[in-house]
Short mmCIF file of C-alpha atoms in Angstrom, two decimals:
data_model
loop_
_atom_site.label_atom_id
_atom_site.label_comp_id
_atom_site.label_asym_id
_atom_site.label_seq_id
_atom_site.Cartn_x
_atom_site.Cartn_y
_atom_site.Cartn_z
CA UNK A 1 -25.59 2.15 31.76
CA UNK A 2 -22.67 2.72 34.11
CA UNK A 3 -22.57 4.49 37.46
CA UNK A 4 -19.42 6.61 37.64
CA UNK A 5 -17.80 6.80 41.08
CA UNK A 6 -14.37 6.71 42.66
CA UNK A 7 -15.12 4.23 45.42
CA UNK A 8 -13.54 0.81 45.59
CA UNK A 9 -16.88 -0.95 45.84
CA UNK A 10 -19.08 -1.00 42.77
CA UNK A 11 -22.28 0.99 42.98
CA UNK A 12 -25.16 -0.75 41.26
CA UNK A 13 -28.38 0.81 40.03
CA UNK A 14 -31.42 -0.47 38.19
CA UNK A 15 -33.76 1.62 36.07
CA UNK A 16 -37.10 0.47 34.72
CA UNK A 17 -37.97 1.80 31.26
CA UNK A 18 -41.18 0.68 29.62
CA UNK A 19 -41.36 -2.56 31.58
CA UNK A 20 -37.70 -3.42 30.92
CA UNK A 21 -35.10 -3.32 33.69
CA UNK A 22 -31.70 -1.83 32.88
CA UNK A 23 -28.96 -2.74 35.34
CA UNK A 24 -25.68 -0.85 35.58
CA UNK A 25 -22.47 -2.49 34.37
CA UNK A 26 -18.79 -2.03 35.15
CA UNK A 27 -17.92 -0.80 31.67
CA UNK A 28 -19.62 0.47 28.54
CA UNK A 29 -18.38 0.19 24.96
CA UNK A 30 -19.35 2.96 22.56
CA UNK A 31 -17.75 3.49 19.15
CA UNK A 32 -14.97 1.05 20.13
CA UNK A 33 -13.98 3.12 23.19
CA UNK A 34 -14.54 1.34 26.50
CA UNK A 35 -15.48 3.57 29.42
CA UNK A 36 -15.36 2.04 32.89
CA UNK A 37 -17.10 3.14 36.07
CA UNK A 38 -13.98 4.84 37.47
CA UNK A 39 -13.09 6.64 34.20
CA UNK A 40 -9.60 5.13 34.35
CA UNK A 41 -9.88 3.60 30.83
CA UNK A 42 -7.75 0.64 31.97
CA UNK A 43 -10.11 -1.79 30.27
CA UNK A 44 -9.89 0.26 27.06
CA UNK A 45 -6.08 0.23 27.05
CA UNK A 46 -6.16 -3.55 27.62
CA UNK A 47 -8.65 -3.92 24.76
CA UNK A 48 -6.68 -1.88 22.21
CA UNK A 49 -3.39 -3.53 23.20
CA UNK A 50 -4.95 -6.95 22.70
CA UNK A 51 -6.25 -5.91 19.25
CA UNK A 52 -2.85 -4.51 18.30
CA UNK A 53 -1.09 -7.67 19.53
CA UNK A 54 -3.40 -9.75 17.34
CA UNK A 55 -2.57 -7.57 14.34
CA UNK A 56 1.15 -7.86 15.14
CA UNK A 57 0.88 -11.65 15.25
CA UNK A 58 -0.83 -11.71 11.86
CA UNK A 59 1.66 -9.31 10.29
CA UNK A 60 4.60 -11.19 11.82
CA UNK A 61 3.65 -14.18 9.74
CA UNK A 62 3.65 -12.00 6.64
CA UNK A 63 6.98 -10.33 7.33
CA UNK A 64 9.24 -12.79 9.11
CA UNK A 65 12.74 -11.64 9.98
CA UNK A 66 14.23 -13.85 7.29
CA UNK A 67 11.89 -12.67 4.54
CA UNK A 68 12.87 -10.21 1.85
CA UNK A 69 10.12 -7.67 2.56
CA UNK A 70 11.55 -4.21 1.90
CA UNK A 71 11.75 -1.63 4.67
CA UNK A 72 9.11 0.69 3.18
CA UNK A 73 6.52 -2.12 3.24
CA UNK A 74 7.55 -3.00 6.80
CA UNK A 75 7.11 0.64 7.83
CA UNK A 76 3.67 0.74 6.21
CA UNK A 77 2.52 -2.40 8.02
CA UNK A 78 3.94 -1.07 11.29
CA UNK A 79 2.01 2.18 10.93
CA UNK A 80 -1.21 0.17 10.59
CA UNK A 81 -0.56 -1.50 13.94
CA UNK A 82 0.44 1.76 15.62
CA UNK A 83 -2.82 3.37 14.51
CA UNK A 84 -4.97 0.77 16.32
CA UNK A 85 -4.35 2.08 19.86
CA UNK A 86 -4.55 5.68 18.68
CA UNK A 87 -8.25 5.43 17.80
CA UNK A 88 -10.25 7.82 20.00
CA UNK A 89 -7.21 8.82 22.01
CA UNK A 90 -8.32 12.39 22.83
CA UNK A 91 -11.07 10.72 24.88
CA UNK A 92 -8.89 8.32 26.86
CA UNK A 93 -5.60 10.23 27.06
CA UNK A 94 -6.17 10.65 30.81
CA UNK A 95 -5.43 6.92 31.16
CA UNK A 96 -1.75 7.67 30.51
CA UNK A 97 -1.42 9.19 33.96
CA UNK A 98 -1.20 5.59 35.23
CA UNK A 99 2.19 3.98 34.62
CA UNK A 100 0.75 0.50 33.99
CA UNK A 101 -1.19 1.83 30.99
CA UNK A 102 1.95 3.43 29.56
CA UNK A 103 3.90 0.19 30.08
CA UNK A 104 1.13 -1.75 28.36
CA UNK A 105 1.26 0.54 25.30
CA UNK A 106 5.05 0.32 25.17
CA UNK A 107 5.04 -3.46 25.36
CA UNK A 108 2.56 -3.58 22.50
CA UNK A 109 4.61 -1.24 20.31
CA UNK A 110 7.90 -3.02 20.91
CA UNK A 111 7.29 -6.15 18.76
CA UNK A 112 6.20 -4.00 15.84
CA UNK A 113 9.36 -1.91 16.06
CA UNK A 114 11.40 -5.12 16.08
CA UNK A 115 9.56 -6.42 13.01
CA UNK A 116 9.96 -3.07 11.28
CA UNK A 117 13.75 -3.30 11.41
CA UNK A 118 14.06 -7.12 11.20
CA UNK A 119 15.72 -7.26 14.60
CA UNK A 120 15.86 -9.96 17.22
CA UNK A 121 13.92 -9.65 20.47
CA UNK A 122 17.14 -9.01 22.40
CA UNK A 123 17.35 -5.49 20.95
CA UNK A 124 16.14 -2.91 23.47
CA UNK A 125 12.77 -1.24 22.98
CA UNK A 126 14.24 2.25 22.75
CA UNK A 127 16.87 1.23 20.20
CA UNK A 128 14.25 -0.55 18.10
CA UNK A 129 11.93 2.48 18.12
CA UNK A 130 14.77 4.80 17.10
CA UNK A 131 15.95 2.46 14.34
CA UNK A 132 12.39 1.99 13.06
CA UNK A 133 11.84 5.78 13.17
CA UNK A 134 8.72 5.28 15.30
CA UNK A 135 7.66 7.69 18.02
CA UNK A 136 6.78 6.26 21.45
CA UNK A 137 3.06 5.58 21.82
CA UNK A 138 2.64 7.94 24.75
CA UNK A 139 3.97 10.89 22.78
CA UNK A 140 1.75 10.05 19.79
CA UNK A 141 -1.36 9.91 21.96
CA UNK A 142 -0.51 13.20 23.66
CA UNK A 143 0.14 14.76 20.25
CA UNK A 144 -3.27 13.62 19.02
CA UNK A 145 -4.91 15.15 22.08
CA UNK A 146 -3.22 18.51 21.48
CA UNK A 147 -4.22 18.42 17.81
CA UNK A 148 -7.80 17.71 18.81
CA UNK A 149 -7.76 20.64 21.23
CA UNK A 150 -6.44 22.95 18.48
CA UNK A 151 -8.64 21.60 15.67
CA UNK A 152 -9.56 24.21 13.12
CA UNK A 153 -6.27 26.04 13.61
CA UNK A 154 -4.09 26.21 10.52
CA UNK A 155 -0.90 24.11 10.56
CA UNK A 156 -1.70 22.80 14.06
CA UNK A 157 -0.55 19.25 13.26
CA UNK A 158 2.84 20.32 11.89
CA UNK A 159 3.49 22.73 14.77
CA UNK A 160 2.59 20.14 17.39
CA UNK A 161 4.66 17.50 15.56
CA UNK A 162 7.69 19.81 15.82
CA UNK A 163 7.11 20.21 19.57
CA UNK A 164 6.78 16.44 19.99
CA UNK A 165 10.03 15.81 18.12
CA UNK A 166 11.73 18.39 20.35
CA UNK A 167 10.58 16.40 23.41
CA UNK A 168 12.68 13.44 22.26
#
């Protein structure tokens, strides 16, 4: 149980159900989406970025810059890592109104772009994303939210994808 409020101090509540006390917590994890008491989803963004960073570390061992892994396999492995933060994004897209959450997503995507093109870490994030043909995480999350809002509409994904590409 969480008590949702916008105050700086945490509000705590206890409910007794069948002789068992349930005390409120700061955050609640349901279906791998972490909701906090201020509905800022900061803890969720931290969680998914940590999971993606772990996956990047594992895949970096598989596809080192000096290895002969072809670009199509690199792109496939990169898409796996990019999909980790996108899980449940129509729910937590409001977290992108805070700049620190956007920076966190960008910093997580950057190493995967570098691995995707076999580049060194001195290459800029934007150049790596363009060379790897990967969309910025913020645009992907916003695209998923629009697709969720227009679910059931024919060709919604392709129309929204065209609008997202035009934003670049």
